[in-house]
XYZ file of C-alpha atoms in Angstrom:
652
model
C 0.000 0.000 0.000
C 1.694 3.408 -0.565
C 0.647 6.694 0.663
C -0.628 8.302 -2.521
C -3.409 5.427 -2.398
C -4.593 7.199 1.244
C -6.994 9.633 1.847
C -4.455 12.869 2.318
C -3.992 15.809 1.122
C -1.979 16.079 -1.708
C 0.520 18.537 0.263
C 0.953 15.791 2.833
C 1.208 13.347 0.193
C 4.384 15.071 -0.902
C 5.382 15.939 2.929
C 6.011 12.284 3.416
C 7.595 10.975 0.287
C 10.034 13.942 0.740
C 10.823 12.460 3.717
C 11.445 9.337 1.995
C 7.817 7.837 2.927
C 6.425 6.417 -0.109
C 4.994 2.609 0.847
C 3.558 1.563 4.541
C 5.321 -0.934 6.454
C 2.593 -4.047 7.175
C 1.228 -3.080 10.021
C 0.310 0.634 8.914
C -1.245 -0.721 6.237
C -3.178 -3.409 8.803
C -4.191 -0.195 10.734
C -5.397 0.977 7.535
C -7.286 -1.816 6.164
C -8.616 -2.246 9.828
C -10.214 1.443 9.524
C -7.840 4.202 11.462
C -9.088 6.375 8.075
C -12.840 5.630 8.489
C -13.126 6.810 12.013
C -12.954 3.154 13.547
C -11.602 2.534 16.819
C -8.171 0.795 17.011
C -5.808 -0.561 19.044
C -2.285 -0.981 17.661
C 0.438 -3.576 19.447
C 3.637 -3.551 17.514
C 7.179 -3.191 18.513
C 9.041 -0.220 19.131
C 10.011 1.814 15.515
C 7.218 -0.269 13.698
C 5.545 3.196 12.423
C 3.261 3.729 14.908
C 3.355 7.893 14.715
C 2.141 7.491 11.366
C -0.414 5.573 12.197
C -1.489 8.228 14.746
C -0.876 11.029 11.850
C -3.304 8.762 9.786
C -5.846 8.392 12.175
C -5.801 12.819 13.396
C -5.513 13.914 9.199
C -8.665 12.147 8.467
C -10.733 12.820 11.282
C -12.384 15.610 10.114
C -12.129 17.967 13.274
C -10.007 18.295 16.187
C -7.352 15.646 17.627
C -5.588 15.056 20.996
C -2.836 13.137 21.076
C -2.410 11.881 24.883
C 1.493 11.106 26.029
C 2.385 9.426 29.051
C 5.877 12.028 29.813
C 6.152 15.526 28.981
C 9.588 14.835 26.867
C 7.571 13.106 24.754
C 4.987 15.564 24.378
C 7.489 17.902 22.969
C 9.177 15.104 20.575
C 5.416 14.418 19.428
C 4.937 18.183 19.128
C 7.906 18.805 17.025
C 7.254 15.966 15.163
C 3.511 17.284 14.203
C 4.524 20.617 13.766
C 6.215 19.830 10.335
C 3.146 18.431 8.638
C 2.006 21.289 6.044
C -1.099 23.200 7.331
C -1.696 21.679 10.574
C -2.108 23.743 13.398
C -0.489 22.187 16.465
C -0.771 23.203 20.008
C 1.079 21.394 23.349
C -0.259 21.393 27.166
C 1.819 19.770 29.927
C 2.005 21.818 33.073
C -0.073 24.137 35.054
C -2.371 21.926 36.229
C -4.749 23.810 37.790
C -5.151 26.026 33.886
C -7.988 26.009 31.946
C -6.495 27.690 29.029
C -8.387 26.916 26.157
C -7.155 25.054 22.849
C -9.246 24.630 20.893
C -7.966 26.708 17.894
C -5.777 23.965 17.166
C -6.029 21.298 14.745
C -3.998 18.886 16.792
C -3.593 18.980 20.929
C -0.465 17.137 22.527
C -1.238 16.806 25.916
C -0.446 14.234 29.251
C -3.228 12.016 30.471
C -2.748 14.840 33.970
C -3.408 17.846 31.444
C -6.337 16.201 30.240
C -7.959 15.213 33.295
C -7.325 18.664 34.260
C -9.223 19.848 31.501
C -12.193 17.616 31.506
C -12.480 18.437 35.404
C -12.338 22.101 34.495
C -15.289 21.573 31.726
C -12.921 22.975 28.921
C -14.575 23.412 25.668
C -12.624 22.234 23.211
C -12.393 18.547 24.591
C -16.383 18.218 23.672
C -15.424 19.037 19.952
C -12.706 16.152 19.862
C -13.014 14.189 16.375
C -10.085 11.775 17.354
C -8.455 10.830 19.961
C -5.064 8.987 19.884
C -3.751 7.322 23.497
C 0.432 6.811 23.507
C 1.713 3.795 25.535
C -1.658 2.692 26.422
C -0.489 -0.275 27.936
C 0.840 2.350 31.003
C -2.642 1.513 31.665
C -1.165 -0.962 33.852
C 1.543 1.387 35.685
C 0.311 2.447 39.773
C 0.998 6.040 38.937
C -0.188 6.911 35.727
C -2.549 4.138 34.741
C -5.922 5.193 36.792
C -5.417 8.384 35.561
C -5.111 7.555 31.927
C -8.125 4.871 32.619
C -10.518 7.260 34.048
C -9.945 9.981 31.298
C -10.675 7.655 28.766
C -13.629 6.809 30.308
C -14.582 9.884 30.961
C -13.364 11.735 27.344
C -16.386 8.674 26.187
C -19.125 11.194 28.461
C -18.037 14.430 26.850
C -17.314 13.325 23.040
C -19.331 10.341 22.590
C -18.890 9.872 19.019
C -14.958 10.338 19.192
C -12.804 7.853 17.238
C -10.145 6.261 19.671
C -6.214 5.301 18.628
C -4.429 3.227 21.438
C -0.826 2.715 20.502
C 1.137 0.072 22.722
C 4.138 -2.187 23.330
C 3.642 -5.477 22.420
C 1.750 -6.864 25.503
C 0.256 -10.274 26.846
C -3.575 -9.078 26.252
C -4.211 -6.573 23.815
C -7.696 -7.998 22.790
C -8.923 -7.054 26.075
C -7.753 -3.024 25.347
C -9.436 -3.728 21.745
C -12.376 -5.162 23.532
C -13.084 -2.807 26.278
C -12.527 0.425 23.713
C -14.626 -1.552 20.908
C -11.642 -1.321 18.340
C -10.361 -3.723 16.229
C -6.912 -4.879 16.859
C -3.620 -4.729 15.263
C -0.574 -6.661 16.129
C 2.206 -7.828 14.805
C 5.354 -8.612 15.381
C 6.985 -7.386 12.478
C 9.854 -4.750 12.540
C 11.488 -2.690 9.937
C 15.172 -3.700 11.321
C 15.671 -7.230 12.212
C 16.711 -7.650 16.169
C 18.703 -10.507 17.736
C 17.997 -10.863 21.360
C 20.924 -12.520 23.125
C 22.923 -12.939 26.624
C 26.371 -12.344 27.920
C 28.072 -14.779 29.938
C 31.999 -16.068 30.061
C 33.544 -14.388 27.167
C 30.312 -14.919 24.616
C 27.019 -13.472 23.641
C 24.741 -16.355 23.102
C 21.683 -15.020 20.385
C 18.258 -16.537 20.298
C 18.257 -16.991 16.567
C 20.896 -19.245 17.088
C 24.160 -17.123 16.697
C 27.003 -16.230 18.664
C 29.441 -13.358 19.363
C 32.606 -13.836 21.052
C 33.319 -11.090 23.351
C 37.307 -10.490 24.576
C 36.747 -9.525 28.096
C 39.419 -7.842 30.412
C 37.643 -8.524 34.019
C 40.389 -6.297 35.385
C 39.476 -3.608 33.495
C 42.143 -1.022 32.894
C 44.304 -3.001 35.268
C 43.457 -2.119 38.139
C 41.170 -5.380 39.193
C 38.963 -3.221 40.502
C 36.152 -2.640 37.715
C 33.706 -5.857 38.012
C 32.944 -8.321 35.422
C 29.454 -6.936 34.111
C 30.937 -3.500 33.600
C 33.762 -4.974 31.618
C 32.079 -6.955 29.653
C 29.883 -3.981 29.061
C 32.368 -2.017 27.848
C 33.567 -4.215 25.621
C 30.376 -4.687 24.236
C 30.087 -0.975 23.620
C 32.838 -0.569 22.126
C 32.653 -3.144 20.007
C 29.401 -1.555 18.423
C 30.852 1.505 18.044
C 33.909 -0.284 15.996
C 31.517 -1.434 13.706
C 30.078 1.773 12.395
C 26.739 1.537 15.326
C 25.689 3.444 18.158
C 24.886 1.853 21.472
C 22.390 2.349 24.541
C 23.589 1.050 27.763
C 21.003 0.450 30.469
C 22.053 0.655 34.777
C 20.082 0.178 37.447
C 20.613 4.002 39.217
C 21.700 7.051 38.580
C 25.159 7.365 39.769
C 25.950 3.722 38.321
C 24.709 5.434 34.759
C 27.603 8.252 35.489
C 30.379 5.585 36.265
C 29.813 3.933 33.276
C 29.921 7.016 30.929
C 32.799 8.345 32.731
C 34.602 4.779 32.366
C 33.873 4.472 28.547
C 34.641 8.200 27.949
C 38.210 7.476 29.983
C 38.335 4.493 28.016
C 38.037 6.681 24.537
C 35.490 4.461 23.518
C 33.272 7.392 22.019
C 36.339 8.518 20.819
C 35.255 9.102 17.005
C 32.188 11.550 17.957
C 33.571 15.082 17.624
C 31.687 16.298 20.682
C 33.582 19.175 22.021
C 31.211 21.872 20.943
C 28.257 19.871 22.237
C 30.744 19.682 25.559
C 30.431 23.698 25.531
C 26.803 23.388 25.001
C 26.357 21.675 28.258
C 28.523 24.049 30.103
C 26.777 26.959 29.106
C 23.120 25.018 30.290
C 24.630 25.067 33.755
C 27.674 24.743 35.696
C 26.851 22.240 38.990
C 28.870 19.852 39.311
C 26.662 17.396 37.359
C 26.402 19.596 34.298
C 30.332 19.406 34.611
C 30.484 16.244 34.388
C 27.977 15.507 31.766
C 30.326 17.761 29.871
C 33.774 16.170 30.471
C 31.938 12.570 29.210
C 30.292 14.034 26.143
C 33.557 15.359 24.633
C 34.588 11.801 24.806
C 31.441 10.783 22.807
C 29.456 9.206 25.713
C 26.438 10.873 27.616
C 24.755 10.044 30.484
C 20.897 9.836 30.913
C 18.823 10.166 34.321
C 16.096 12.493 35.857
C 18.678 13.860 37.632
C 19.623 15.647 34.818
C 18.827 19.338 33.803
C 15.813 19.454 31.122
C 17.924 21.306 29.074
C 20.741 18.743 29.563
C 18.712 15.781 28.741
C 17.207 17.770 25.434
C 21.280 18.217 24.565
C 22.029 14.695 24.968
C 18.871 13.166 23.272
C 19.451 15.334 20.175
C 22.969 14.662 20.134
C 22.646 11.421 19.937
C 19.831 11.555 17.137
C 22.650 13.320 15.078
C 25.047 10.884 15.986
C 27.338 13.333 17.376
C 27.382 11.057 20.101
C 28.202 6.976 20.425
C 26.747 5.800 23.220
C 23.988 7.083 25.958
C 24.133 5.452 29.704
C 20.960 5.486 31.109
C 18.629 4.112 33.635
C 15.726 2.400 32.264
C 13.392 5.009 32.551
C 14.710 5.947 29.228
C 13.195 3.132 27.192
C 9.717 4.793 27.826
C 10.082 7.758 26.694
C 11.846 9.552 23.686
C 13.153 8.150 20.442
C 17.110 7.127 20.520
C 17.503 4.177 18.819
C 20.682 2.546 18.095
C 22.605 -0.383 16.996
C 22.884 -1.974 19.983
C 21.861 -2.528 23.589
C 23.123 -3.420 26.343
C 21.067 -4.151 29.757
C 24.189 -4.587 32.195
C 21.637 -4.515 34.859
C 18.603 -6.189 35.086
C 17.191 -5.655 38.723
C 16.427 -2.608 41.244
C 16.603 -1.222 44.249
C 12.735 -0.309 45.279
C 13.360 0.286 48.687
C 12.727 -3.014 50.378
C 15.423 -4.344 48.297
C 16.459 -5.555 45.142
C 13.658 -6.530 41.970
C 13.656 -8.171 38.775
C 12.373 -5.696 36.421
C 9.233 -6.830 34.251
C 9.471 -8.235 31.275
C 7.872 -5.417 29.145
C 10.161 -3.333 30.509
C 13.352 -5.062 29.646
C 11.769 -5.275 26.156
C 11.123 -2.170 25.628
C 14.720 -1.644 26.355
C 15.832 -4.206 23.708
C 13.356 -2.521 21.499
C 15.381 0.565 20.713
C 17.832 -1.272 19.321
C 17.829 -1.161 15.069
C 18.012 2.594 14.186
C 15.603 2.413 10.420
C 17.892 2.927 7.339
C 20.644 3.263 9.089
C 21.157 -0.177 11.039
C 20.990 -3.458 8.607
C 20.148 -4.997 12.065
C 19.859 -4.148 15.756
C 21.371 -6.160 18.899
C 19.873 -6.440 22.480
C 22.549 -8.037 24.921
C 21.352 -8.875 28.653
C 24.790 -9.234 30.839
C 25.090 -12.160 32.748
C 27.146 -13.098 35.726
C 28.022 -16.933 34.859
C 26.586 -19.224 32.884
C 23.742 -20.129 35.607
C 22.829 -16.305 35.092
C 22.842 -17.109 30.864
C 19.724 -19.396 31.853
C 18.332 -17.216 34.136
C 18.170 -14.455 31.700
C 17.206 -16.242 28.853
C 14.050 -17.767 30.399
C 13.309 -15.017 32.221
C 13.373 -12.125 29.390
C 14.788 -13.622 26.027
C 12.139 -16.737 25.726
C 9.213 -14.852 27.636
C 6.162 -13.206 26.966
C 5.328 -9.628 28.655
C 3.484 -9.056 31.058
C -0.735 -8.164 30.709
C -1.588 -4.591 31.395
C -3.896 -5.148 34.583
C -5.475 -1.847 35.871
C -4.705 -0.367 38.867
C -8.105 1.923 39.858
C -8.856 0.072 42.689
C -5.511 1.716 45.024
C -7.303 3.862 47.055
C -5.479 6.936 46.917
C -6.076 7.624 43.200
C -10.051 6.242 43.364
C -10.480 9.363 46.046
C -8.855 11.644 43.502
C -10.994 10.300 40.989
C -14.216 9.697 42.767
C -14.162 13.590 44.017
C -13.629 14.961 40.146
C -16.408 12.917 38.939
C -18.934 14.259 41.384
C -17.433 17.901 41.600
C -17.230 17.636 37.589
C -20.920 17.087 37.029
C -20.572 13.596 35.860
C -22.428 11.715 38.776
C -24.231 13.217 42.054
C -24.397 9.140 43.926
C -22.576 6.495 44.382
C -24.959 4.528 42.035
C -24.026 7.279 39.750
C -20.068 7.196 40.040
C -20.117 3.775 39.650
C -22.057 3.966 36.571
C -18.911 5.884 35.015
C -16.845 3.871 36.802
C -18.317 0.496 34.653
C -16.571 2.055 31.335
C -13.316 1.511 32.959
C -10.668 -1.073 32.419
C -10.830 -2.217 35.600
C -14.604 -3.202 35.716
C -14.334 -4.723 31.482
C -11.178 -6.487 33.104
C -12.525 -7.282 36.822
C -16.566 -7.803 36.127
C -16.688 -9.969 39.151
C -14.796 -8.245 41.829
C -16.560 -4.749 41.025
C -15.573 -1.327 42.808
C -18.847 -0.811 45.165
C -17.546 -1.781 48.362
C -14.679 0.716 47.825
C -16.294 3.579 46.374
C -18.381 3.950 49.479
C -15.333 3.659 51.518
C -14.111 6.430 49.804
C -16.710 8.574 49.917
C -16.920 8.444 53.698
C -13.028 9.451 53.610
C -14.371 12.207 50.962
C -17.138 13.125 53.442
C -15.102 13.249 56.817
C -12.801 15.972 55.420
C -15.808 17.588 54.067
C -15.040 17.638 50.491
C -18.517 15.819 49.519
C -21.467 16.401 51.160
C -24.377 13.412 51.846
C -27.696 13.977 51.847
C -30.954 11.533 51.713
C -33.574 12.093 49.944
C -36.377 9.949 48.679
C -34.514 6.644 49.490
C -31.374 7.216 47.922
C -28.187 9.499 49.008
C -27.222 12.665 47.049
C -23.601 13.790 46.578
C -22.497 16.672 46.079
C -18.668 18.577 46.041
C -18.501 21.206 48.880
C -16.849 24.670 48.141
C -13.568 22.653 49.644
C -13.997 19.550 47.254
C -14.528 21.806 44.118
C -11.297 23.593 45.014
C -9.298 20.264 45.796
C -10.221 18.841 42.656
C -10.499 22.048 40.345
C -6.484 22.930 41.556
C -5.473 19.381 40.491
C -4.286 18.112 43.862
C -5.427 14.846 45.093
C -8.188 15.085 48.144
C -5.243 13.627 51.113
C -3.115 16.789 49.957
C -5.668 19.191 50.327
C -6.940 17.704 53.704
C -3.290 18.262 54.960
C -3.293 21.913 53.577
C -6.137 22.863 55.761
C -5.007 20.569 58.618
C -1.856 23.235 58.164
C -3.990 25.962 58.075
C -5.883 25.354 60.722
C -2.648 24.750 62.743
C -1.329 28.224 61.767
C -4.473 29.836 62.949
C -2.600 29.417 66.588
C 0.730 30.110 65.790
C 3.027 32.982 66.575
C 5.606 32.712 63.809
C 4.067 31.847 60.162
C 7.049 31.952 58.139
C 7.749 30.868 54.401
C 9.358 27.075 55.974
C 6.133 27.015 57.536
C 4.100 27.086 54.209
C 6.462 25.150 52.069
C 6.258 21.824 55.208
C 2.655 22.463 54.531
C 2.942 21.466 50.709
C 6.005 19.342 50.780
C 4.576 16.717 53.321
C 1.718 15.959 50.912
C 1.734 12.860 48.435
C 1.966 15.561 45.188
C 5.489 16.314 46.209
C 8.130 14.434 45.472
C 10.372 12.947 47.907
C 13.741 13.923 48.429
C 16.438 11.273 49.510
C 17.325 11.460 53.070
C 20.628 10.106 53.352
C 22.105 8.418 56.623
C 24.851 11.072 57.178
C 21.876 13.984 57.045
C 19.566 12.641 59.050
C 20.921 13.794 62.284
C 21.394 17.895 61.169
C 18.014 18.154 59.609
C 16.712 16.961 62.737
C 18.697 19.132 64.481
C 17.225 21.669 62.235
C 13.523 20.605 62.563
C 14.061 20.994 66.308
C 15.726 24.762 65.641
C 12.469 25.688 63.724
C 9.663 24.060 65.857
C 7.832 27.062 66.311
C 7.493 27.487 62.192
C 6.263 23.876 61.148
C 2.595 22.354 61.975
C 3.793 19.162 62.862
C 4.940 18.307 65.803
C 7.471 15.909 65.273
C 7.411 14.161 68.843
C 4.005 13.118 67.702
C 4.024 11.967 63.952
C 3.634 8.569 63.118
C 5.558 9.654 59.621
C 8.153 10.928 60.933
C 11.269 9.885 58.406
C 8.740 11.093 55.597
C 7.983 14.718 57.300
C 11.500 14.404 57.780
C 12.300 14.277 54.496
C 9.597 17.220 53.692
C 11.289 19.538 55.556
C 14.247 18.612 53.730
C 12.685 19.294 50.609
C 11.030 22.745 52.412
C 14.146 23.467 53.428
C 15.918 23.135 49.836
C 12.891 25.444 48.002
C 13.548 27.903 51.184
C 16.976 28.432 50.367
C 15.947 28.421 46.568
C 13.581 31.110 47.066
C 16.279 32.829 49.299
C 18.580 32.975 46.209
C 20.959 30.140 46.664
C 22.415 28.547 43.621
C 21.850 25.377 42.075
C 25.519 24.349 42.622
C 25.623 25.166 45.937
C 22.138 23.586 46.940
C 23.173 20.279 44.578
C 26.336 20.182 46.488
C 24.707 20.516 49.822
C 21.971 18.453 49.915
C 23.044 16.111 47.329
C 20.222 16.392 44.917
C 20.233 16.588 41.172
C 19.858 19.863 39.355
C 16.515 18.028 37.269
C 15.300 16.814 40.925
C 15.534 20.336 41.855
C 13.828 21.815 38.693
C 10.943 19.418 39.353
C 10.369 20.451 42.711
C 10.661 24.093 42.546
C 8.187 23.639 39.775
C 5.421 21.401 42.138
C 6.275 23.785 44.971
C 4.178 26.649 42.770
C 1.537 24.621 41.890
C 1.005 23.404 45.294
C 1.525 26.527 47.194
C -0.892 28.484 44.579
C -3.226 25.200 45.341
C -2.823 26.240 49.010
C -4.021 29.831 48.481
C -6.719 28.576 46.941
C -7.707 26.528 49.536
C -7.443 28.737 52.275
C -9.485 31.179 50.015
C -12.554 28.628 51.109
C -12.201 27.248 53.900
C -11.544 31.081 55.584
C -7.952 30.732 56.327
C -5.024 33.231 55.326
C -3.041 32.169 52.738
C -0.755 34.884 52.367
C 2.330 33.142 53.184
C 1.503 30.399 50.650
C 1.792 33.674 47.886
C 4.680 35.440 49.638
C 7.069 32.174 48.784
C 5.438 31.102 45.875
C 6.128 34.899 44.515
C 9.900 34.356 45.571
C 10.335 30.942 43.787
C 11.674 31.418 40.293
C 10.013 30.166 37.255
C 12.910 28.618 35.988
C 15.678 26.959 37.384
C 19.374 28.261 36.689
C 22.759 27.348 37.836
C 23.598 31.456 38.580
């Protein structure tokens, strides 16, 4: 099938064969024949770099009205915005923060938004969402992830309410149970297997790569590294395999378990002039001159020796630099934790997954199968790679099996949903009542049966928890009860209308006014005291509380009593609020004008942790305002600090 045979424009005919698009790869033309041009629902499960943006490109073009395209990560709304932004005539527009907005977009022809964004807007009864034509869902199978996936699973459902008659795209990994997505949107399916660049999936063990079609590759390994007999044998082997990639003309991905591991190894290959054949050193500058902690410095000294590292850690701006880079191949290799895989687009000739399990805080895990996959999926870069190469690193032969049965021979894992944790049903359970969408519980759960979880869990059902949330709901006032004619209304108090219309789930807000209530009665209301208000809530990140800090920022806690709310002799959280007055205590200093490299240095957090939370910090404490606003309370030192906090990070 080629593209002049589709339904397009003839300007966007000639837009793609320009760019070397002329015939679709099987399963575009599946998604084709199985109606993404005719307005049909459909599901599409095919590997990574199988074509499915063009599917989703197919699908908004012929619409005929407005699209959203919904991404799981904001880098990936940009990518996807950039992307979109090059087809001729098409007006694109891009919404990822400010939460609490209700800036309208509908004068766009396509939307790229996060699942959050959207929520947001469908709580805040935006306009443009009711004129959707198409709708196109990234990573669906995230459906299945404990943060993201009720969210994305209750917008869908609820996107069904507001446009009815909108056509629905789900793109996914390949996973264990796509029919059931298919079968709870009503959408035909797609999958396939097929890729444009053939990949070998293998395992490294004792001085050979063992492939599962059958192949080998002998690898020369030094375990003593550069000598030393320090460097272990997984990061040897490792860097062998890199480099050997590199040798032959590729580029490589190289997957650790953490953040600082992901800096060794670029550091170690960089030392090892492994990258050597990138010329890098103006891209070195680059990250310089987007900021001078000691990260940044780092980043720099490794990418003029062709490597990068990859982690949240990172700058935005860094990240952007390195992910570009690569793209142009002015870099040779990327180290990265896997959080990578699910994002942007950097494929390359090989990978290599030195690490295959993580810390999660009660120790280490095997990480899922679609995850790994995913990982080996980036490997094969289209018209540039005659082939691509996954490599898991093994510790002995033993491992070899283990790996290979685990990951190499196995299926993925099915996307299960994950509405039923409590903490996200309240969220969602107080936006569908304050929204409109339902004023009972007979009526939430009505919404609540075009879910995933009730097509997936008929039999287990969500009643016995939706009233148990509703009495949390209740008891910090947020919904009001009353009976009437045999059967209970809801309704969202002033309180629950704020809580849900600023886009902060209902156990942050109750601890907002549980802090404003407590600063009613005291003497000294200071900014600390209003960033501990938002920072020991579940919508701000944690901060790491090392061992060696423990002792001064209690020491600290105890020097500011008389400016927190909690009284830390009686907490039953207290390492958490510990760490929240960390985190108050790194925004304070932020807001105060400390720099990035001194508060990185300090308190040992990375300059993207830091950009994150400066950024929550003014949603929250605006949130906060708001909620005193209603409930009577004064929220002038929620302003004051938010007013001092930046916009942007920077490393003056």
């Amino acid at each position: 099938m080629r593209v002049r045979d589709l339904p397009l424009a003839d300007d966007l005919v000639a837009h793609y064969e320009a760019a070397g698009i002329t015939d679709l790869y099987p399963p575009q033309a599946a998604a084709v024949d199985a109606g993404i041009t005719r307005g049909e629902n459909v599901v599409v499960a095919v590997p990574t770099a199988s074509g499915k943006t063009f599917i989703a490109e197919l699908a908004m073009l012929t619409s005929g009205g407005p699209a959203l395209y919904i991404v799981p990560l904001r880098a990936l709304a940009r990518e996807k915005y950039e992307t979109f932004s090059d087809l001729p005539g098409v007006e694109v527009g891009i919404s990822t923060g400010d939460l609490d907005s209700t800036a309208e977009l509908g004068a766009y022809d396509v939307v790229v938004a996060t699942a959050e964004k959207v929520d947001s807007a469908i709580r805040s009864g935006a306009s443009w969402v009711d004129d959707l034509a198409c709708v196109v869902v990234d990573e669906v199978h995230l459906l299945g992830s404990k943060g993201r996936g009720p969210t994305l699973e209750v917008t869908m459902a609820t996107l069904g309410r507001r446009a009815p008659d909108v056509q629905i795209v789900a793109l996914s990994a390949t996973v264990d149970n796509p029919d059931e997505i298919a079968d709870w949107l009503g959408a035909e399916l797609v999958r396939s297997r097929w890729r444009p660049v053939d990949l070998r999936t293998g395992v490294y063990a004792e001085g050979r790569v063992d492939f599962d079609d059958g192949s080998t590759l002998p690898v020369a390994v030094d375990t003593d590294g550069d000598g030393d007999g320090d460097e272990d044998a997984g990061t040897a082997a490792t860097v062998e395999l890199v480099r050997g990639a590199i040798d032959d003309g590729g580029q490589c991905l190289a997957f650790v378990r953490s953040r600082r591991e992901a800096e060794t190894l670029a550091a170690r290959l960089a030392e090892a002039g492994v990258g050597a054949a990138a010329a890098a050193d103006e891209l070195g500058e680059e990250v310089r001159d987007a900021g001078r902690a000691d990260t940044g410095r780092r980043l720099a000294e490794c990418v003029e020796g062709g490597v990068a590292f990859h982690h949240a850690g990172l700058r935005a701006e860094h990240r952007a630099l390195v992910e570009n880079a690569f793209r142009d191949r002015a870099l040779k290799c990327i180290c990265a934790t896997p959080t990578l895989a699910a994002g942007v687009n950097v494929p390359a000739r090989r990978v290599v997954i030195r690490d295959q399990q993580r810390y999660t805080g009660s120790g280490m895990e095997w990480l899922p199968v679609l995850e790994v996959h995913q990982m080996c999926g980036r490997a094969g870069r289209p018209h540039l790679d005659p082939y691509g190469e996954a490599v898991l690193v093994a510790d002995d032969e033993d491992g070899r099996a283990e790996l290979e049965d685990r990951y190499v021979g196995a299926e993925p894992e099915a996307v299960e949903s994950q509405l039923a944790d409590r903490e996200a049903l309240r969220t969602h359970v107080l936006a569908i009542v304050a929204s409109g969408f339902a004023d009972s519980q007979g009526g939430i759960l009505d919404l609540l049966d075009a879910t995933f979880y009730a097509h997936d869990r008929p039999e287990e059902g969500l009643a016995g928890l939706v009233e148990s949330v509703v009495d949390d709901l209740v008891e910090w006032e947020m919904l009001a009860a009353q009976n009437g004619e045999g059967a209970e209304t809801l309704t969202a108090t002033t309180l629950g209308e704020a809580v849900s219309r600023q886009y902060i789930a209902p156990q942050t807000g109750a601890r907002v006014v549980s802090g404003i209530e407590t600063m009613r009665g005291m003497e000294t209301v200071t900014g600390l005291t209003a960033l501990e208000v938002v920072c020991d809530t579940p919508d701000m990140h944690g901060t790491y509380l090392g061992n060696r800090e423990r002792a001064a920022m209690y020491q600290f806690a105890r020097r500011h009593a008389a400016e927190l709310t909690t009284d830390m002799g009686a907490t039953d959280r207290f390492e958490r609020w510990l760490e929240a007055v960390k985190t108050a205590r790194i925004l304070l200093e932020w807001a105060d004008g400390a720099s990035t490299d001194a508060l990185v240095e300090e308190y040992r957090i990375g300059p993207g942790d830091l950009e994150s939370r400066v950024e929550r910090a003014q949603w929250l404490l605006g949130a906060a305002a708001a909620v005193a606003d209603v409930v009577g309370g004064d929220g002038s030192a929620f302003r004051s600090v938010r007013e001092r906090l930046a916009p942007d990070v920077s490393d003056g």
